[in-house]
Amino acid sequence: MSGIPLGVLDLVPVASGSTAAGALANSIDLARRTEEFGYARYWFAEHHLNPGVAGTSPAVVLALTASATSTIRLGSGAVQLGHRTALSTVEEFGLIDALHPGRLDLGLGRSAGPPHRRRPEAAGAVVGSGAVVGAGEPAPPATPAVTGGYTSNGLRIPDRFSFAHLLGHPRVALQQKLLNLPGAQPHDYSEQVDDVLALLRGEYRTPEGVEAHAVPGEGADVQVWILGSSGGVSAETAGRNGLRFAANYHVSPATVLEAAEGYRAAFKPSAELDRPYVTVSADVVVAEDDETARELATGYGPWVRSIRTAEGAIPYPAPAEARALPWSQEDRRLVADRLETRFVGSARTVADHLERLQEATAADELLITTITHQHADRVRSYRLLAEEWQRRA
């Protein structure tokens, strides 16, 4: 089903030997190029304390990019609500929408929140693996069976990765210390999402009936998305509110199927959507042939290793630099799930992988993220994939 839309997720990667300013300029240029190539949307991720990632403030970069483009949808993938308020988020995106109306996607992510208080489900019939649907509503697509780490159509679903080794890590604690105000307690995620929606709609009321109106923000023509890596809190929150959902295969490939299933099982029609709507992300590198693409992708393993050891994403290395870095069997095990699920090769090779991903997840869109050391290689990767995708439409 190659006719489905493709979007772009940009981490604003900093290459070795470059600067944050250079990375931002490259990202804005890439947004212009992907608009020309026919991509549907361009999202910026939020990351902190990573020397190799300059995407710290999606709203700021979105405002700059909106001025440099004209038609492509722009959004956050995602704003991390764990260290901000609903009001500040609505005001920021409302301000951009006031200047560039009708082009914004407000993607909301969950981070550093307290334990989630599960809401009671509405009465309904149980289907599949715990999915709840009301009378007369179609059941969500069945989750594909996984045998030997693969779905029946050949999509790789690796074992679940554990971050237990990072619990109590001093750098993780430092990030929370620097992101959160002293003594501040993160809000419950689903309640924050409710507050965002109420402020956008002009329906915010305290229990005592006091109104709050965000200006700018109230009435903003933004599309609200929830991003999630599992079938838990984020998927349930998106479904309960009838919002669009982005499932992160590129971050957590082991749980992408349960994320999509959990969202669809929890979905309730809303004024925005009458049926579930899912985009699924994938890491790709495309070149003229498979061998060239594999060479361009050489730096990915050390880059992921630096994230998963809490070192913070290193500046993205050139292929020769990556090969010179120390590498052990333990390193390989640490990043194996991400290396095995990255789509690398010619446009035809990568498009075949993306079709398998779409088929297995029943995605309505796909969201592509690509990192290479040279900006020109990243632009070429998106161009080649867009050309192949359009041929298959």
Short mmCIF file of C-alpha atoms in Angstrom, two decimals:
data_model
loop_
_atom_site.label_atom_id
_atom_site.label_comp_id
_atom_site.label_asym_id
_atom_site.label_seq_id
_atom_site.Cartn_x
_atom_site.Cartn_y
_atom_site.Cartn_z
CA MET A 1 0.00 0.00 0.00
CA SER A 2 2.58 2.54 -1.09
CA GLY A 3 -0.07 5.17 -1.69
CA ILE A 4 -0.24 6.09 2.01
CA PRO A 5 1.42 9.38 3.04
CA LEU A 6 5.03 9.58 4.17
CA GLY A 7 6.16 12.07 6.79
CA VAL A 8 9.55 13.03 8.20
CA LEU A 9 10.75 12.95 11.82
CA ASP A 10 13.85 15.10 12.35
CA LEU A 11 16.00 14.82 15.49
CA VAL A 12 18.15 17.75 14.31
CA PRO A 13 21.31 15.62 14.38
CA VAL A 14 24.69 17.28 14.87
CA ALA A 15 27.40 15.62 12.79
CA SER A 16 30.93 15.28 14.09
CA GLY A 17 32.92 18.37 13.16
CA SER A 18 29.76 20.46 12.83
CA THR A 19 27.80 22.74 15.17
CA ALA A 20 24.25 23.07 16.50
CA ALA A 21 23.77 26.12 14.27
CA GLY A 22 24.80 24.06 11.26
CA ALA A 23 22.43 21.25 12.25
CA LEU A 24 19.50 23.65 12.56
CA ALA A 25 20.25 25.21 9.17
CA ASN A 26 20.41 21.74 7.63
CA SER A 27 17.07 20.77 9.19
CA ILE A 28 15.31 23.84 7.84
CA ASP A 29 16.82 23.19 4.42
CA LEU A 30 15.70 19.55 4.60
CA ALA A 31 12.15 20.64 5.42
CA ARG A 32 12.13 22.78 2.26
CA ARG A 33 13.45 19.87 0.21
CA THR A 34 11.01 17.28 1.58
CA GLU A 35 8.15 19.68 0.88
CA GLU A 36 9.29 19.69 -2.75
CA PHE A 37 9.61 15.89 -2.73
CA GLY A 38 5.98 15.48 -1.67
CA TYR A 39 6.24 14.41 1.98
CA ALA A 40 3.05 15.04 3.97
CA ARG A 41 4.48 16.37 7.22
CA TYR A 42 7.73 17.31 8.95
CA TRP A 43 8.10 16.77 12.70
CA PHE A 44 10.83 17.80 15.13
CA ALA A 45 11.70 15.70 18.17
CA GLU A 46 12.57 17.06 21.62
CA HIS A 47 15.78 15.83 23.25
CA HIS A 48 18.01 17.26 25.98
CA LEU A 49 21.65 16.93 27.10
CA ASN A 50 22.67 15.14 23.90
CA PRO A 51 25.81 16.60 22.24
CA GLY A 52 24.76 15.05 18.93
CA VAL A 53 21.15 16.28 18.89
CA ALA A 54 20.14 19.96 18.69
CA GLY A 55 16.36 19.42 18.87
CA THR A 56 15.71 20.87 22.30
CA SER A 57 12.68 23.06 21.50
CA PRO A 58 10.27 21.89 18.80
CA ALA A 59 8.19 25.09 19.02
CA VAL A 60 11.16 27.35 18.29
CA VAL A 61 12.38 25.26 15.35
CA LEU A 62 8.83 24.91 14.03
CA ALA A 63 8.38 28.67 13.99
CA LEU A 64 11.58 29.10 11.99
CA THR A 65 10.69 26.27 9.62
CA ALA A 66 7.15 27.54 9.05
CA SER A 67 8.61 30.76 7.68
CA ALA A 68 10.81 28.79 5.27
CA THR A 69 8.08 26.49 3.90
CA SER A 70 4.54 26.98 2.67
CA THR A 71 2.46 23.80 2.43
CA ILE A 72 4.00 20.88 4.35
CA ARG A 73 2.44 20.20 7.75
CA LEU A 74 4.82 20.87 10.65
CA GLY A 75 4.75 19.35 14.09
CA SER A 76 6.36 18.07 17.25
CA GLY A 77 7.34 14.47 17.60
CA ALA A 78 6.98 15.05 20.49
CA VAL A 79 6.68 17.83 23.05
CA GLN A 80 7.58 16.13 26.35
CA LEU A 81 4.87 17.02 28.86
CA GLY A 82 6.73 15.68 31.87
CA HIS A 83 8.62 18.94 32.42
CA ARG A 84 6.19 21.55 31.10
CA THR A 85 2.62 22.69 31.62
CA ALA A 86 -0.42 22.34 29.42
CA LEU A 87 -0.80 26.12 29.30
CA SER A 88 2.76 26.83 28.12
CA THR A 89 2.39 24.19 25.40
CA VAL A 90 -0.92 25.54 24.13
CA GLU A 91 0.36 29.12 24.16
CA GLU A 92 3.52 28.23 22.23
CA PHE A 93 1.70 26.34 19.50
CA GLY A 94 -1.13 28.85 19.47
CA LEU A 95 1.39 31.59 18.77
CA ILE A 96 2.83 29.71 15.79
CA ASP A 97 -0.65 28.90 14.49
CA ALA A 98 -1.60 32.56 14.67
CA LEU A 99 1.19 33.32 12.20
CA HIS A 100 0.96 30.12 10.11
CA PRO A 101 -2.63 28.89 10.51
CA GLY A 102 -3.76 25.39 9.74
CA ARG A 103 -0.35 23.72 9.34
CA LEU A 104 0.58 22.58 12.85
CA ASP A 105 0.62 19.12 14.44
CA LEU A 106 0.91 19.18 18.23
CA GLY A 107 2.47 15.82 19.08
CA LEU A 108 2.45 15.12 22.82
CA GLY A 109 4.85 12.71 24.51
CA ARG A 110 5.03 11.37 28.04
CA SER A 111 8.15 11.80 30.16
CA ALA A 112 9.04 11.96 33.84
CA GLY A 113 5.46 11.65 34.96
CA PRO A 114 4.07 10.00 38.11
CA PRO A 115 2.51 6.53 38.02
CA HIS A 116 -0.58 6.61 35.85
CA ARG A 117 -4.02 6.21 37.43
CA ARG A 118 -5.93 3.94 35.09
CA ARG A 119 -9.44 5.08 34.24
CA PRO A 120 -12.33 2.58 34.30
CA GLU A 121 -13.27 1.39 30.83
CA ALA A 122 -16.73 1.96 29.44
CA ALA A 123 -18.93 -1.12 29.18
CA GLY A 124 -18.43 -3.08 26.00
CA ALA A 125 -17.65 -6.40 24.47
CA VAL A 126 -14.21 -7.90 24.88
CA VAL A 127 -12.43 -8.87 21.67
CA GLY A 128 -8.92 -9.94 20.77
CA SER A 129 -6.41 -9.51 23.61
CA GLY A 130 -8.44 -7.30 25.89
CA ALA A 131 -9.79 -4.83 23.33
CA VAL A 132 -13.03 -3.18 24.37
CA VAL A 133 -15.51 -2.09 21.70
CA GLY A 134 -19.04 -0.86 21.93
CA ALA A 135 -22.00 -2.60 20.35
CA GLY A 136 -22.04 -2.25 16.59
CA GLU A 137 -18.47 -0.92 16.31
CA PRO A 138 -16.02 -2.84 14.10
CA ALA A 139 -13.30 -4.73 15.90
CA PRO A 140 -9.77 -3.36 15.42
CA PRO A 141 -7.43 -5.23 13.09
CA ALA A 142 -6.05 -8.40 14.59
CA THR A 143 -2.49 -8.13 15.84
CA PRO A 144 -0.21 -10.22 13.60
CA ALA A 145 1.32 -13.28 15.18
CA VAL A 146 5.06 -13.16 15.76
CA THR A 147 7.01 -16.38 15.26
CA GLY A 148 10.75 -16.55 15.75
CA GLY A 149 10.96 -12.76 15.91
CA TYR A 150 9.12 -12.12 12.63
CA THR A 151 5.55 -11.49 11.54
CA SER A 152 4.16 -13.67 8.76
CA ASN A 153 5.06 -11.00 6.17
CA GLY A 154 8.68 -10.81 7.34
CA LEU A 155 8.70 -7.73 9.59
CA ARG A 156 11.33 -8.06 12.31
CA ILE A 157 9.92 -7.84 15.85
CA PRO A 158 12.86 -8.28 18.25
CA ASP A 159 12.80 -9.09 21.94
CA ARG A 160 11.84 -6.24 24.22
CA PHE A 161 14.77 -4.03 25.23
CA SER A 162 15.25 -3.34 28.94
CA PHE A 163 16.42 0.02 30.29
CA ALA A 164 16.90 -1.45 33.77
CA HIS A 165 20.65 -0.78 33.57
CA LEU A 166 19.92 2.97 33.49
CA LEU A 167 17.78 3.07 36.63
CA GLY A 168 19.46 5.42 39.08
CA HIS A 169 22.08 6.46 36.52
CA PRO A 170 23.53 9.84 37.55
CA ARG A 171 23.13 11.37 34.09
CA VAL A 172 19.45 10.41 33.99
CA ALA A 173 18.98 11.98 37.41
CA LEU A 174 20.86 15.08 36.25
CA GLN A 175 18.57 15.53 33.27
CA GLN A 176 15.51 15.44 35.50
CA LYS A 177 17.13 17.88 37.92
CA LEU A 178 17.87 20.39 35.16
CA LEU A 179 14.54 20.05 33.36
CA ASN A 180 12.26 20.31 36.39
CA LEU A 181 11.82 23.28 38.70
CA PRO A 182 12.89 22.56 42.31
CA GLY A 183 10.09 20.82 44.16
CA ALA A 184 7.85 20.60 41.10
CA GLN A 185 5.75 17.47 40.77
CA PRO A 186 4.99 16.28 37.21
CA HIS A 187 1.29 16.10 36.41
CA ASP A 188 -0.57 12.94 35.52
CA TYR A 189 -0.07 12.57 31.77
CA SER A 190 -3.66 11.85 30.77
CA GLU A 191 -4.86 14.78 32.89
CA GLN A 192 -2.35 17.06 31.16
CA VAL A 193 -3.65 15.94 27.78
CA ASP A 194 -7.19 16.68 28.97
CA ASP A 195 -6.04 20.17 29.99
CA VAL A 196 -4.37 20.77 26.61
CA LEU A 197 -7.55 19.79 24.78
CA ALA A 198 -9.76 21.90 27.07
CA LEU A 199 -7.55 24.98 26.62
CA LEU A 200 -7.53 24.56 22.84
CA ARG A 201 -11.32 24.27 22.81
CA GLY A 202 -11.92 27.11 25.24
CA GLU A 203 -13.59 24.72 27.69
CA TYR A 204 -11.12 24.79 30.59
CA ARG A 205 -12.77 25.06 34.02
CA THR A 206 -11.45 24.41 37.51
CA PRO A 207 -13.55 22.21 39.83
CA GLU A 208 -14.81 25.49 41.29
CA GLY A 209 -15.92 26.67 37.86
CA VAL A 210 -13.19 29.24 37.23
CA GLU A 211 -12.49 29.64 33.51
CA ALA A 212 -9.08 29.93 31.84
CA HIS A 213 -8.57 31.18 28.28
CA ALA A 214 -5.22 30.83 26.48
CA VAL A 215 -4.48 33.71 24.11
CA PRO A 216 -3.00 32.80 21.72
CA GLY A 217 -3.97 29.13 21.77
CA GLU A 218 -7.70 28.92 22.24
CA GLY A 219 -9.31 27.97 18.95
CA ALA A 220 -5.95 27.28 17.29
CA ASP A 221 -6.28 25.06 14.23
CA VAL A 222 -3.76 22.45 15.39
CA GLN A 223 -3.96 18.69 14.94
CA VAL A 224 -3.27 16.93 18.26
CA TRP A 225 -1.33 13.66 18.19
CA ILE A 226 -0.17 11.32 20.96
CA LEU A 227 3.16 9.52 20.57
CA GLY A 228 3.79 6.23 22.31
CA SER A 229 6.03 3.17 22.37
CA SER A 230 3.69 0.62 23.95
CA GLY A 231 0.04 -0.20 24.44
CA GLY A 232 -0.01 1.55 27.82
CA VAL A 233 -0.76 5.05 29.02
CA SER A 234 -0.09 6.97 25.81
CA ALA A 235 -2.03 4.58 23.57
CA GLU A 236 -4.95 4.52 26.00
CA THR A 237 -4.98 8.32 26.31
CA ALA A 238 -4.96 8.77 22.54
CA GLY A 239 -7.75 6.26 22.08
CA ARG A 240 -9.94 7.56 24.89
CA ASN A 241 -9.80 11.09 23.46
CA GLY A 242 -10.27 10.03 19.85
CA LEU A 243 -6.90 11.50 18.82
CA ARG A 244 -4.36 10.46 16.21
CA PHE A 245 -1.59 8.15 17.43
CA ALA A 246 2.05 7.68 16.41
CA ALA A 247 3.64 4.32 17.27
CA ASN A 248 7.44 4.31 17.48
CA TYR A 249 8.90 1.33 15.63
CA HIS A 250 12.22 3.16 15.32
CA VAL A 251 12.46 3.63 19.11
CA SER A 252 10.83 0.47 20.41
CA PRO A 253 10.39 -2.08 17.60
CA ALA A 254 9.52 -4.86 20.03
CA THR A 255 6.29 -3.15 21.14
CA VAL A 256 5.00 -1.47 17.98
CA LEU A 257 2.28 -4.07 17.41
CA GLU A 258 0.96 -3.86 20.95
CA ALA A 259 1.06 -0.05 20.76
CA ALA A 260 -1.14 0.02 17.67
CA GLU A 261 -3.45 -2.62 19.11
CA GLY A 262 -3.74 -0.85 22.48
CA TYR A 263 -4.64 2.43 20.80
CA ARG A 264 -7.25 0.89 18.52
CA ALA A 265 -8.75 -1.09 21.39
CA ALA A 266 -9.17 2.08 23.48
CA PHE A 267 -10.39 4.28 20.62
CA LYS A 268 -13.64 6.21 20.99
CA PRO A 269 -14.91 8.38 18.11
CA SER A 270 -14.51 12.12 18.63
CA ALA A 271 -15.29 15.36 16.85
CA GLU A 272 -11.83 15.00 15.26
CA LEU A 273 -11.92 11.35 14.18
CA ASP A 274 -14.60 8.74 13.61
CA ARG A 275 -12.06 5.92 13.35
CA PRO A 276 -8.53 5.23 14.65
CA TYR A 277 -5.66 6.84 12.77
CA VAL A 278 -2.10 5.56 13.19
CA THR A 279 1.28 6.60 11.85
CA VAL A 280 4.29 4.36 12.48
CA SER A 281 7.89 5.56 12.51
CA ALA A 282 10.91 3.87 10.96
CA ASP A 283 14.64 4.58 10.72
CA VAL A 284 15.85 4.43 7.10
CA VAL A 285 18.87 5.21 4.96
CA VAL A 286 18.48 5.13 1.18
CA ALA A 287 21.19 5.35 -1.47
CA GLU A 288 21.63 4.37 -5.11
CA ASP A 289 22.43 0.79 -4.08
CA ASP A 290 22.44 -1.37 -0.95
CA GLU A 291 26.21 -1.29 -0.45
CA THR A 292 26.39 2.52 -0.52
CA ALA A 293 23.48 2.79 1.89
CA ARG A 294 25.13 0.39 4.34
CA GLU A 295 28.29 2.52 4.24
CA LEU A 296 26.31 5.69 4.98
CA ALA A 297 24.60 3.90 7.90
CA THR A 298 27.89 2.85 9.57
CA GLY A 299 27.68 5.44 12.34
CA TYR A 300 24.28 4.35 13.62
CA GLY A 301 25.46 1.61 15.99
CA PRO A 302 27.89 3.79 18.00
CA TRP A 303 25.32 6.59 18.00
CA VAL A 304 22.59 4.38 19.51
CA ARG A 305 25.12 2.91 21.95
CA SER A 306 25.88 6.39 23.28
CA ILE A 307 22.17 6.93 23.98
CA ARG A 308 21.62 3.58 25.64
CA THR A 309 24.59 3.98 27.95
CA ALA A 310 23.27 7.43 29.05
CA GLU A 311 26.37 9.06 27.62
CA GLY A 312 24.06 11.25 25.57
CA ALA A 313 23.89 10.99 21.80
CA ILE A 314 27.37 11.65 20.43
CA PRO A 315 27.86 13.86 17.36
CA TYR A 316 27.01 11.56 14.48
CA PRO A 317 30.28 10.02 13.24
CA ALA A 318 31.45 9.69 9.66
CA PRO A 319 31.77 6.06 8.51
CA ALA A 320 35.56 6.02 8.97
CA GLU A 321 35.24 7.56 12.44
CA ALA A 322 32.62 4.99 13.42
CA ARG A 323 34.82 2.09 12.32
CA ALA A 324 37.69 3.45 14.44
CA LEU A 325 35.59 3.50 17.62
CA PRO A 326 35.94 0.56 20.05
CA TRP A 327 33.20 -2.02 19.60
CA SER A 328 32.48 -5.15 21.62
CA GLN A 329 30.01 -8.02 21.65
CA GLU A 330 28.29 -6.32 24.57
CA ASP A 331 27.92 -3.17 22.46
CA ARG A 332 26.40 -5.25 19.69
CA ARG A 333 23.88 -6.81 22.08
CA LEU A 334 23.01 -3.39 23.46
CA VAL A 335 21.91 -2.03 20.08
CA ALA A 336 20.99 -5.20 18.19
CA ASP A 337 17.23 -4.55 18.15
CA ARG A 338 17.73 -1.11 16.62
CA LEU A 339 20.27 -2.28 14.02
CA GLU A 340 18.07 -5.21 12.97
CA THR A 341 15.02 -3.00 12.46
CA ARG A 342 16.62 -0.13 10.57
CA PHE A 343 15.76 -0.16 6.86
CA VAL A 344 18.95 0.39 4.85
CA GLY A 345 19.47 -0.03 1.12
CA SER A 346 18.35 1.08 -2.29
CA ALA A 347 15.00 2.84 -2.66
CA ARG A 348 13.44 -0.43 -3.78
CA THR A 349 14.86 -2.34 -0.79
CA VAL A 350 13.70 0.23 1.74
CA ALA A 351 10.28 0.68 0.15
CA ASP A 352 9.76 -3.11 0.38
CA HIS A 353 10.56 -2.96 4.11
CA LEU A 354 8.20 -0.03 4.60
CA GLU A 355 5.39 -1.88 2.86
CA ARG A 356 5.90 -4.79 5.26
CA LEU A 357 5.80 -2.39 8.21
CA GLN A 358 2.59 -0.79 6.95
CA GLU A 359 0.95 -4.13 6.31
CA ALA A 360 1.86 -5.58 9.72
CA THR A 361 0.72 -2.49 11.66
CA ALA A 362 -2.16 -1.43 9.35
CA ALA A 363 -0.70 2.08 9.54
CA ASP A 364 -2.51 4.97 7.88
CA GLU A 365 0.79 6.85 7.45
CA LEU A 366 4.49 6.19 7.88
CA LEU A 367 6.97 8.57 9.50
CA ILE A 368 10.58 8.33 8.31
CA THR A 369 13.68 9.42 10.18
CA THR A 370 17.10 9.39 8.54
CA ILE A 371 20.51 10.27 9.97
CA THR A 372 23.69 10.39 7.93
CA HIS A 373 26.93 12.25 8.53
CA GLN A 374 26.66 14.41 5.41
CA HIS A 375 23.61 16.59 4.86
CA ALA A 376 23.65 15.94 1.10
CA ASP A 377 23.36 12.18 1.74
CA ARG A 378 20.34 12.75 3.96
CA VAL A 379 18.64 14.91 1.32
CA ARG A 380 19.38 12.29 -1.35
CA SER A 381 17.97 9.53 0.87
CA TYR A 382 14.64 11.31 1.20
CA ARG A 383 14.53 12.17 -2.51
CA LEU A 384 15.21 8.63 -3.69
CA LEU A 385 12.62 7.16 -1.33
CA ALA A 386 9.98 9.72 -2.35
CA GLU A 387 10.53 8.93 -6.03
CA GLU A 388 10.19 5.19 -5.45
CA TRP A 389 7.14 5.63 -3.20
CA GLN A 390 5.39 7.76 -5.81
CA ARG A 391 6.10 5.15 -8.48
CA ARG A 392 4.33 2.55 -6.34
CA ALA A 393 1.30 4.70 -5.53
#
